[in-house]
Tab-separated table of C-alpha atoms and ligand atoms in Angstrom:
chain	number	residue	atom	x	y	z
N	30	UNK	CA	-0.086	-0.069	-0.294
N	31	UNK	CA	1.121	3.660	-0.574
N	32	UNK	CA	2.147	6.109	2.104
N	33	UNK	CA	1.945	9.820	2.925
N	34	UNK	CA	5.128	12.025	4.432
N	35	UNK	CA	4.195	12.435	8.219
N	36	UNK	CA	1.491	14.658	8.406
N	37	UNK	CA	0.302	14.249	4.997
N	38	UNK	CA	1.912	17.596	3.245
N	39	UNK	CA	0.443	18.385	-0.185
N	40	UNK	CA	0.657	20.960	-2.586
N	41	UNK	CA	-2.542	23.606	-1.380
N	42	UNK	CA	-6.115	22.788	-3.396
N	43	UNK	CA	-5.379	26.240	-4.958
N	44	UNK	CA	-2.256	25.497	-6.408
N	45	UNK	CA	-3.296	23.016	-9.248
N	46	UNK	CA	-0.649	24.390	-11.846
N	47	UNK	CA	3.042	23.907	-10.678
N	48	UNK	CA	5.976	25.272	-12.441
N	49	UNK	CA	9.475	23.411	-12.644
N	50	UNK	CA	12.741	24.762	-13.407
N	51	UNK	CA	15.938	22.697	-14.403
N	52	UNK	CA	18.572	24.245	-12.963
N	53	UNK	CA	22.368	23.161	-12.453
N	54	UNK	CA	22.456	21.041	-15.084
N	55	UNK	CA	25.949	21.101	-16.233
N	56	UNK	CA	27.076	18.260	-14.468
N	57	UNK	CA	24.538	16.063	-16.244
N	58	UNK	CA	26.973	16.276	-19.438
N	59	UNK	CA	25.958	12.810	-20.787
N	60	UNK	CA	22.343	14.340	-21.413
N	61	UNK	CA	21.933	17.585	-23.471
N	62	UNK	CA	19.556	20.046	-22.406
N	63	UNK	CA	16.600	19.702	-24.816
N	64	UNK	CA	16.853	15.899	-24.111
N	65	UNK	CA	16.593	16.655	-20.057
N	66	UNK	CA	13.585	18.931	-20.829
N	67	UNK	CA	12.012	15.923	-22.574
N	68	UNK	CA	12.544	13.414	-19.979
N	69	UNK	CA	11.248	15.747	-17.138
N	70	UNK	CA	7.923	16.586	-19.148
N	71	UNK	CA	7.274	12.969	-19.742
N	72	UNK	CA	7.796	11.926	-15.935
N	73	UNK	CA	5.813	14.958	-14.877
N	74	UNK	CA	3.016	13.749	-17.372
N	75	UNK	CA	2.523	10.727	-15.812
N	76	UNK	CA	1.237	12.169	-12.623
N	77	UNK	CA	-0.534	14.876	-14.499
N	78	UNK	CA	-2.555	11.961	-16.096
N	79	UNK	CA	-3.914	10.838	-12.910
N	80	UNK	CA	-4.597	13.926	-11.029
N	81	UNK	CA	-5.849	17.440	-11.792
N	82	UNK	CA	-2.540	19.008	-11.721
N	83	UNK	CA	-0.709	20.460	-14.397
N	84	UNK	CA	3.119	20.913	-14.689
N	85	UNK	CA	4.698	23.144	-16.972
N	86	UNK	CA	8.712	23.808	-17.209
N	87	UNK	CA	9.898	27.751	-16.553
N	88	UNK	CA	13.078	29.058	-17.508
N	89	UNK	CA	12.951	31.285	-14.350
N	90	UNK	CA	13.865	29.653	-11.180
N	91	UNK	CA	12.240	32.498	-9.179
N	92	UNK	CA	9.083	31.538	-10.632
N	93	UNK	CA	9.183	27.909	-9.866
N	94	UNK	CA	7.610	26.008	-7.480
N	95	UNK	CA	9.805	22.877	-7.997
N	96	UNK	CA	13.545	23.079	-8.634
N	97	UNK	CA	15.438	20.206	-10.592
N	98	UNK	CA	19.046	20.167	-10.418
N	99	UNK	CA	22.425	17.766	-10.526
N	100	UNK	CA	24.887	18.014	-7.555
N	101	UNK	CA	28.060	16.181	-6.519
N	102	UNK	CA	28.785	15.424	-2.916
N	103	UNK	CA	27.754	17.866	0.123
N	104	UNK	CA	25.591	20.605	-2.021
N	105	UNK	CA	24.325	22.408	1.111
N	106	UNK	CA	21.044	20.712	2.246
N	107	UNK	CA	22.860	18.319	4.948
N	108	UNK	CA	22.378	15.080	2.420
N	109	UNK	CA	25.482	14.551	0.902
N	110	UNK	CA	25.178	12.189	-2.296
N	111	UNK	CA	27.734	9.475	-2.505
N	112	UNK	CA	29.335	9.102	-5.974
N	113	UNK	CA	28.126	6.131	-8.448
N	114	UNK	CA	24.822	4.481	-7.101
N	115	UNK	CA	23.980	4.522	-3.510
N	116	UNK	CA	21.522	7.278	-3.351
N	117	UNK	CA	20.782	8.248	-6.937
N	118	UNK	CA	18.413	11.195	-6.088
N	119	UNK	CA	16.099	13.000	-3.342
N	120	UNK	CA	13.419	15.086	-3.196
N	121	UNK	CA	11.544	17.039	-0.530
N	122	UNK	CA	7.932	16.700	0.638
N	123	UNK	CA	5.530	19.712	-0.319
N	124	UNK	CA	5.646	22.389	-0.296
N	125	UNK	CA	9.687	22.371	-0.277
N	126	UNK	CA	10.063	21.624	-3.902
N	127	UNK	CA	13.566	20.912	-4.188
N	128	UNK	CA	14.739	17.841	-6.254
N	129	UNK	CA	18.271	16.650	-6.375
N	130	UNK	CA	20.175	14.304	-8.483
N	131	UNK	CA	23.660	12.472	-8.047
N	132	UNK	CA	25.953	13.957	-10.902
N	133	UNK	CA	28.130	11.135	-10.322
N	134	UNK	CA	25.648	8.676	-11.947
N	135	UNK	CA	25.725	7.263	-15.403
N	136	UNK	CA	22.594	8.817	-15.893
N	137	UNK	CA	20.772	7.475	-19.627
N	138	UNK	CA	17.552	8.882	-21.076
N	139	UNK	CA	15.155	8.196	-23.680
N	140	UNK	CA	16.945	4.925	-24.638
N	141	UNK	CA	16.666	1.407	-23.347
N	142	UNK	CA	19.058	1.258	-20.226
N	143	UNK	CA	19.304	-2.615	-20.234
N	144	UNK	CA	20.925	-2.006	-23.601
N	145	UNK	CA	23.020	0.927	-22.508
N	146	UNK	CA	26.827	-0.084	-22.330
N	147	UNK	CA	28.015	2.488	-19.297
N	148	UNK	CA	28.068	-0.002	-16.156
N	149	UNK	CA	25.671	0.969	-13.461
N	150	UNK	CA	23.666	2.907	-15.728
N	151	UNK	CA	20.686	4.481	-14.193
N	152	UNK	CA	17.602	5.547	-16.032
N	153	UNK	CA	16.634	9.315	-15.609
N	154	UNK	CA	12.953	8.902	-16.245
N	155	UNK	CA	12.276	6.011	-14.029
N	156	UNK	CA	14.095	8.002	-10.898
N	157	UNK	CA	12.060	11.497	-12.003
N	158	UNK	CA	8.874	9.486	-11.662
N	159	UNK	CA	9.626	8.020	-8.353
N	160	UNK	CA	11.036	11.516	-7.170
N	161	UNK	CA	8.050	13.464	-8.429
N	162	UNK	CA	6.034	11.023	-6.397
N	163	UNK	CA	8.058	12.391	-3.131
N	164	UNK	CA	7.467	16.107	-4.298
N	165	UNK	CA	3.603	15.492	-4.599
N	166	UNK	CA	3.778	14.043	-0.970
N	167	UNK	CA	3.940	10.125	-1.643
N	168	UNK	CA	6.332	8.288	0.752
N	169	UNK	CA	7.226	4.858	0.039
N	170	UNK	CA	4.700	1.737	-0.925
N	171	UNK	CA	4.776	-1.508	-0.107
N	172	UNK	CA	3.724	-2.916	-3.420
N	173	UNK	CA	6.759	-4.257	-5.418
N	174	UNK	CA	5.334	-2.995	-9.018
N	175	UNK	CA	4.563	0.286	-7.372
N	176	UNK	CA	6.679	3.225	-8.778
N	177	UNK	CA	6.853	4.103	-5.076
N	178	UNK	CA	8.591	1.095	-3.929
N	179	UNK	CA	11.855	1.840	-2.123
N	180	UNK	CA	13.853	-0.124	-4.355
N	181	UNK	CA	14.517	-0.604	-8.330
N	182	UNK	CA	17.047	-3.036	-10.086
N	183	UNK	CA	19.852	-0.926	-11.806
N	184	UNK	CA	20.069	-0.980	-15.345
N	185	UNK	CA	16.316	-1.271	-15.651
N	186	UNK	CA	13.260	1.226	-16.750
N	187	UNK	CA	10.104	1.771	-14.510
N	188	UNK	CA	8.254	4.496	-15.503
N	189	UNK	CA	4.440	3.635	-15.517
N	190	UNK	CA	2.453	4.507	-12.826
N	191	UNK	CA	0.627	1.072	-10.911
N	192	UNK	CA	-2.789	1.025	-9.565
N	193	UNK	CA	-1.358	1.828	-6.131
N	194	UNK	CA	0.386	4.886	-6.977
N	195	UNK	CA	-2.711	6.064	-8.908
N	196	UNK	CA	-4.765	5.565	-5.591
N	197	UNK	CA	-1.992	7.048	-3.450
N	198	UNK	CA	-1.695	10.108	-5.877
N	199	UNK	CA	-5.803	10.284	-6.113
N	200	UNK	CA	-5.990	10.486	-2.365
N	201	UNK	CA	-4.207	13.458	-1.761
N	202	UNK	CA	-5.577	15.404	-5.018
O	307	TQI	N1	16.955	8.131	-2.839
O	307	TQI	C1	16.113	7.763	-1.707
O	307	TQI	C2	14.485	7.712	-2.495
O	307	TQI	O1	14.147	8.906	-3.064
O	307	TQI	C3	15.761	8.922	-0.722
O	307	TQI	C4	14.944	8.606	0.177
O	307	TQI	C5	15.261	7.729	1.384
O	307	TQI	C6	13.608	8.734	0.714
O	307	TQI	N2	14.462	7.494	2.055
O	307	TQI	C7	13.234	8.176	1.789
O	307	TQI	C8	13.111	9.844	0.163
O	307	TQI	C9	12.030	8.209	2.341
O	307	TQI	C10	11.722	9.926	0.603
O	307	TQI	C11	11.456	9.144	2.082
O	307	TQI	O2	13.718	6.759	-1.961
O	307	TQI	S1	17.261	6.667	-3.642
O	307	TQI	C12	14.758	4.810	-5.797
O	307	TQI	C13	14.083	3.601	-6.272
O	307	TQI	C14	16.033	6.234	-4.965
O	307	TQI	C15	15.662	4.994	-5.309
O	307	TQI	O3	18.588	7.276	-4.626
O	307	TQI	O4	17.774	5.575	-3.058
O	307	TQI	C16	14.512	5.542	-6.648
O	307	TQI	C17	15.894	7.468	-5.838
O	307	TQI	F1	12.723	3.557	-5.548
O	307	TQI	F2	14.317	2.990	-6.948
O	307	TQI	F3	14.865	3.013	-5.339
O	307	TQI	C18	14.767	6.917	-6.822
O	307	TQI	CL1	13.542	4.988	-8.179
O	308	CA	CA1	25.263	8.041	-5.608
O	309	ZN	ZN1	20.293	17.731	-2.119
O	310	ZN	ZN1	11.649	7.220	-2.716
């Protein structure tokens, strides 16, 4: 079953249009900027399809509800990244909006990650769909097929919301 963060924080009911900015991308050198936009747009659209939330990218960080960036090691929030594998990314609960990715990962986008030659390749879209669930207020699910289940095999792709994820998000929004 799905879960919430303690206290069940959500984006407030009058905030159905959320804007996100993709900042700090220089570390994601293997993926070009327009591909990053496409991958995050696809990841957000999966949650938009299950709710009345709408998401749009903005170029202006000061306008953004959600900020997405790639960082290495310590990056100022007390939750340092750890190099390849281990922690891949983290996102804070509503309405913080910070979504950070470990720049040290072998991120792949848009192709079949299982056919990637990079050792320890991590599918960016799969991680993004999971972290957006956290940004919207979902914790971890006990259903192994759910996007919000707390483990994923490396070199695999998992981007489709399961019934459990849909029920979880629809109970919040
Ligand atoms: N990052 C953890 C995660 O997003 C961070 C974390 C640990 C966390 N405990 C938490 C976040 C409790 C919220 C609440 O789950 S991770 C996966 C998965 C990670 C893990 O790098 O370990 C994905 C990031 F589910 F596959 F294991 C993305 Cl998809
Ligand atoms: Ca890591
Ligand atoms: Zn961080
Ligand atoms: Zn998680």
